[in-house]
Tab-separated table of C-alpha atoms in Angstrom:
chain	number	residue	atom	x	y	z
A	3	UNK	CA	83.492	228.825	101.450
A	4	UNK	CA	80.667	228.889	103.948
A	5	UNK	CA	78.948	225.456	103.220
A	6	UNK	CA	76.965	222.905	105.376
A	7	UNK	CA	77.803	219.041	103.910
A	8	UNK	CA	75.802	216.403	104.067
A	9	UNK	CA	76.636	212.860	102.999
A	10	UNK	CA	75.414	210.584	101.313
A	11	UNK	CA	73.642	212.858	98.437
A	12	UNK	CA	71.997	209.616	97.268
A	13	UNK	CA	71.197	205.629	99.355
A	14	UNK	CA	69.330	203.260	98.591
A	15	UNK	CA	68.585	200.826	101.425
A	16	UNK	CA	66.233	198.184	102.808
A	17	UNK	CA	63.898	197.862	105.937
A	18	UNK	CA	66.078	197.653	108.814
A	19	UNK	CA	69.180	198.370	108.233
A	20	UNK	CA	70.459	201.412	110.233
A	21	UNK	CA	72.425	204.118	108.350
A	22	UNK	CA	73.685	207.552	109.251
A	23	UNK	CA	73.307	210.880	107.399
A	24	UNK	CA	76.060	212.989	108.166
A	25	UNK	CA	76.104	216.882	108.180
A	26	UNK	CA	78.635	219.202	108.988
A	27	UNK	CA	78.982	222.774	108.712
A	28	UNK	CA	82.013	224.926	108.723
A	29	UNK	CA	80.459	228.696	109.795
A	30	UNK	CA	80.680	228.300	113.693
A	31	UNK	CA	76.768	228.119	113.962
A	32	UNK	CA	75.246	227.628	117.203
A	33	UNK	CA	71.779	225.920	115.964
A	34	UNK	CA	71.678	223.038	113.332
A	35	UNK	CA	68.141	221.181	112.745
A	36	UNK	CA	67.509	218.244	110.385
A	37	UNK	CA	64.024	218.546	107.973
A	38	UNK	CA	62.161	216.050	105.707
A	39	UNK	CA	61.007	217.228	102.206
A	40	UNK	CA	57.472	215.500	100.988
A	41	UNK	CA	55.682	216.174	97.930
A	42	UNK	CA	52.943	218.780	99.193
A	43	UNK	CA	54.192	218.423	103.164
A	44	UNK	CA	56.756	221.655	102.801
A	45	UNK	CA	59.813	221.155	105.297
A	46	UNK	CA	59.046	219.704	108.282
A	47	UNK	CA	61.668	219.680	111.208
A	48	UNK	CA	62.555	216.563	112.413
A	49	UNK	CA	65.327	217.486	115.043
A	50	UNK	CA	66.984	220.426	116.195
A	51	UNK	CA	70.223	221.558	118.339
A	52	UNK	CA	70.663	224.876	120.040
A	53	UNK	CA	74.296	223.840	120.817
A	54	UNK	CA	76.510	220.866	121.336
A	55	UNK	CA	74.854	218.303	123.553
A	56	UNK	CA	71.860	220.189	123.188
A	57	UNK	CA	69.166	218.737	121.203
A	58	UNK	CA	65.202	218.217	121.040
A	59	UNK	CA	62.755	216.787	119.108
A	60	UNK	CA	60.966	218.597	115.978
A	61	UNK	CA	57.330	217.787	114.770
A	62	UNK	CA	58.542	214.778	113.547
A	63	UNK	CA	61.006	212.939	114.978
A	64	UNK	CA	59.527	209.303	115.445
A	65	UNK	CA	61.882	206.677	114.353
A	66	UNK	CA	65.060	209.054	114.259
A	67	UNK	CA	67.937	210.161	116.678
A	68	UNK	CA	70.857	212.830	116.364
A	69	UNK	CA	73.611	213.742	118.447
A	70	UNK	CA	75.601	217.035	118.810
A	71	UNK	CA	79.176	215.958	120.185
A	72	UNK	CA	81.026	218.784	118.457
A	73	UNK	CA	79.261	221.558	117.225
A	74	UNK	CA	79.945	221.804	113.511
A	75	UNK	CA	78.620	217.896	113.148
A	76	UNK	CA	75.361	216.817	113.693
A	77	UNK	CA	74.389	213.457	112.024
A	78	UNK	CA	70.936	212.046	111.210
A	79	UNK	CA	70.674	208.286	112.213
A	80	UNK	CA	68.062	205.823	111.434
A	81	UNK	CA	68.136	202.757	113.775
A	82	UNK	CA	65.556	200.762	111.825
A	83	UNK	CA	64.115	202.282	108.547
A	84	UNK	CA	61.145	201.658	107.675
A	85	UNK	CA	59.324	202.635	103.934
A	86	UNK	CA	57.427	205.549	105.179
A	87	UNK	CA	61.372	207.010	106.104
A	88	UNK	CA	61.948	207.755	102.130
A	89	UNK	CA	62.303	211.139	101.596
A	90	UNK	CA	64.665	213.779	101.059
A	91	UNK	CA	66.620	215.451	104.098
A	92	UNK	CA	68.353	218.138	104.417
A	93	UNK	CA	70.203	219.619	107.204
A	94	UNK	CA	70.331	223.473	108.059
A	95	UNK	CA	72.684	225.775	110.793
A	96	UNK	CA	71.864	229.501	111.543
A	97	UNK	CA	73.450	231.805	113.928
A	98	UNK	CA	70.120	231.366	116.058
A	99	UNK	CA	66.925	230.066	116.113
A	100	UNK	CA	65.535	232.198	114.178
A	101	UNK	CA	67.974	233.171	111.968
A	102	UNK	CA	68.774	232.721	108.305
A	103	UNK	CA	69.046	228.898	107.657
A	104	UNK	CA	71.866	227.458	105.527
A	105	UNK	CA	71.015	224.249	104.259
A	106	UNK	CA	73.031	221.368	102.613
A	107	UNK	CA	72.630	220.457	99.374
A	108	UNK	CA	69.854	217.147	100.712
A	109	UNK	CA	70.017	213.564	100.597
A	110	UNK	CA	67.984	211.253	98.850
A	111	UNK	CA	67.090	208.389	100.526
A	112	UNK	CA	64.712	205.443	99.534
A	113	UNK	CA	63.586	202.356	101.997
A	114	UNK	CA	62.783	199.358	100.294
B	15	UNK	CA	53.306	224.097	116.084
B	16	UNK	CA	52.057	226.951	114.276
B	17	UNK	CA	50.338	226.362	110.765
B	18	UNK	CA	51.504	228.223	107.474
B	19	UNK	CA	49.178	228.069	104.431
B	20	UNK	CA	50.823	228.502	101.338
B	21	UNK	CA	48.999	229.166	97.857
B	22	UNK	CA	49.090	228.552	95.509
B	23	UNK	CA	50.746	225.100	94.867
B	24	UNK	CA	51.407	224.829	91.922
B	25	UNK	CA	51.784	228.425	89.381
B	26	UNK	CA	52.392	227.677	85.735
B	27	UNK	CA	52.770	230.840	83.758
B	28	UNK	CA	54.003	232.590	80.650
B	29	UNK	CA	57.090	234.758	80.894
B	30	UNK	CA	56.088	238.745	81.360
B	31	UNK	CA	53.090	237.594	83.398
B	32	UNK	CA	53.433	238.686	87.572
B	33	UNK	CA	52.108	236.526	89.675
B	34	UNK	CA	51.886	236.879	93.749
B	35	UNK	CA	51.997	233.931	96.261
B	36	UNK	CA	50.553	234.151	99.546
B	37	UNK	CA	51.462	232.887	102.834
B	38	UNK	CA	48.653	232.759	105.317
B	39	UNK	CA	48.295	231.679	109.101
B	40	UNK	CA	46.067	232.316	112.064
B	41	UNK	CA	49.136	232.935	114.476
B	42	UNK	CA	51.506	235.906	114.813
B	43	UNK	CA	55.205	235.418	114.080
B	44	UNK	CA	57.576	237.575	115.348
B	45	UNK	CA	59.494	237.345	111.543
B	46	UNK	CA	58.823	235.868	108.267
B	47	UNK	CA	61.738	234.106	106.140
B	48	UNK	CA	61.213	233.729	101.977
B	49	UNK	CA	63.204	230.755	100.361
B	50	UNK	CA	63.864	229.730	97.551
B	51	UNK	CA	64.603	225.887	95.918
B	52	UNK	CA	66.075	225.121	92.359
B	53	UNK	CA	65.942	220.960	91.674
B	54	UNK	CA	68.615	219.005	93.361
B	55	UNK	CA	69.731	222.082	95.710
B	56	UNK	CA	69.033	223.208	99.436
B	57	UNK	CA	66.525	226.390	99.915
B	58	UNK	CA	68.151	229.629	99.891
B	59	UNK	CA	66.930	232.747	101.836
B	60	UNK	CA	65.684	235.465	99.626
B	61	UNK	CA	64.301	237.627	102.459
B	62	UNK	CA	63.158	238.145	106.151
B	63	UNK	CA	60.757	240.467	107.075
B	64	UNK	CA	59.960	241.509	110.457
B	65	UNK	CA	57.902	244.280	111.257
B	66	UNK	CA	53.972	244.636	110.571
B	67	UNK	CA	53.421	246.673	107.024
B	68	UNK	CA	57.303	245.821	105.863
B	69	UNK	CA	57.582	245.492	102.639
B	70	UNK	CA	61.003	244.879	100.783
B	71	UNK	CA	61.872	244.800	97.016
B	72	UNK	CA	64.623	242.149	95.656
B	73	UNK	CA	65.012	243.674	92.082
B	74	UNK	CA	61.544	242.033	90.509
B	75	UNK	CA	60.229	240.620	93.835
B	76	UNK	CA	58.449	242.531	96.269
B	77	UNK	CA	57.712	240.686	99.748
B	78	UNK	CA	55.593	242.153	101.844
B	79	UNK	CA	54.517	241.388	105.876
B	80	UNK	CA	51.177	241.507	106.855
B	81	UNK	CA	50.007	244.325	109.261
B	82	UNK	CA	49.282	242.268	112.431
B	83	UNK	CA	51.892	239.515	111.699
B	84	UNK	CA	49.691	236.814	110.236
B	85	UNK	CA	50.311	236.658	106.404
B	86	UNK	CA	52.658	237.859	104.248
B	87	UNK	CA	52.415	237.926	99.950
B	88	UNK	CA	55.672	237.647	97.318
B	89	UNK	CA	55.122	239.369	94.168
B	90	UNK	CA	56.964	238.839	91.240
B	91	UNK	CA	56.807	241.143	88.394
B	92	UNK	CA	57.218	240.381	84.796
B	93	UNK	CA	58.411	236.621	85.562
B	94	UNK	CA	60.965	235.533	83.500
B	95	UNK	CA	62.029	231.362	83.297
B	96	UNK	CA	65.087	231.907	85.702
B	97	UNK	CA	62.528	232.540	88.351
B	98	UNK	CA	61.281	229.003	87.848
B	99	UNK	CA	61.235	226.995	91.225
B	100	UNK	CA	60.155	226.389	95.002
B	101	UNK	CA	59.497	228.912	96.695
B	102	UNK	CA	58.500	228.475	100.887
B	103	UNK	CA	57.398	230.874	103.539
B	104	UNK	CA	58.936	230.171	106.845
B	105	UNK	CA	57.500	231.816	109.948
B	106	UNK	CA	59.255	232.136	113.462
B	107	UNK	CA	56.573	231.749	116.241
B	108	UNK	CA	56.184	234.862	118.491
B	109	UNK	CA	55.481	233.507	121.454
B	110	UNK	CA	55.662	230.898	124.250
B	111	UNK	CA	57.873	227.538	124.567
B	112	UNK	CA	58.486	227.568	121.101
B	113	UNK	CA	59.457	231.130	120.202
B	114	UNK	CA	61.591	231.986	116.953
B	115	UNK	CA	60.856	228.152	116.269
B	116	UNK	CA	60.481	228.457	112.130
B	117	UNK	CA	57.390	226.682	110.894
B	118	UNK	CA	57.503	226.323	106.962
B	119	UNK	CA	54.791	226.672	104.231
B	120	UNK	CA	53.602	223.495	101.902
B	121	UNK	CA	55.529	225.266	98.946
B	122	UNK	CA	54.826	226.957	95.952
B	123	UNK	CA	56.249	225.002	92.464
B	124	UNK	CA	56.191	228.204	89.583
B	125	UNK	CA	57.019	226.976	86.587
B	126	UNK	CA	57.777	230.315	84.066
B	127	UNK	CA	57.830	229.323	80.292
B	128	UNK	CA	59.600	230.955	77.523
């Protein structure tokens, strides 16, 4: 089954303490891009990677980094979280840029 | 980064009712993307449309593209409470550094009741 996974669905953390969202997707897809979901905000693109070792910043990427060593993974990290980081992520793939976007099923996460 | 206005926000309505939700920008994108988002899930694509005028029918949705590539309008007839959920424009900028780069809209929550 075509799927993109992201892990974990649900954290709870605290200020500081660096964690990793992973994502992976199984469909071969050149591009994969990582988005925040706020209340009122839409999607807004945080990362994105045309291919692997390819990757630039979205409209907001301030106080996260990704990395594209193989091209079905691209993980989410946050070095330091801070409060204003709680949100809900998901990642996407598509064939191209602007192609249809596949998204993971999000992941919850809340800075304390 | 392109803007995409979205509205309405919120849509609360009875089922049978149609309602239409409007996507609106003052850029041109080269394609327009509908999604849709039930609680607790990822968006999923419902359409793309891509050429000025398009319009395309989903069994009770129509989506339709604006002539010069600025705005584009989903129209749902005779809503029923399965169409309950977020629904977001995405637009793919036309032009420049940034082209097919997918902007999205704020969101639209409809809520359909029995």
């Amino acid at each position: 089954e075509a799927q993109v996974t992201q892990n974990p669905r649900y954290l709870i953390t605290v200020t500081g303490k660096k964690l990793t969202v992973t994502c992976s997707q199984n469909m071969n897809h050149e591009y994969m891009s990582w988005y925040r979901q706020d209340p009122g905000l839409g999607l807004r693109q945080i990362y994105y990677s045309m291919n692997v070792e390819v990757t630039d910043k979205g409209d907001v990427p301030e106080g996260y980094k990704v990395s594209r060593k193989e091209k079905r993974n691209f993980p989410l990290i946050l070095e330091s979280p801070s409060p204003n980081q709680t949100s809900l992520y998901f990642c996407a793939s598509s064939l191209d840029l602007a192609g249809e976007l596949f998204f993971g099923e999000g992941s919850r996460l809340t800075v304390l | 980064t392109q803007l995409l206005e979205q509205s309405p926000q919120f849509l609360s309505i009875q089922e049978g009712e149609n309602l239409t939700v409007y996507c609106n920008s003052s850029s041109v994108f080269s394609s327009l993307q509908w999604y849709r988002q039930e609680p607790g899930e990822g968006p999923v694509l419902l359409v793309t449309v891509v050429t000025g005028g398009e319009v395309k029918k989903l069994k009770r949705l129509t989506f339709q593209f604006g002539d010069a590539r600025k705005d584009s309008s989903l129209h749902i007839t005779a809503a029923q409470p399965g169409d309950t959920g977020l629904y977001l424009c995405a637009g793919a900028e036309a032009g420049g550094t940034s082209y097919g780069k997918l902007t999205f809209g704020q969101g639209t929550i409809l809520t359909v009741h029995p």
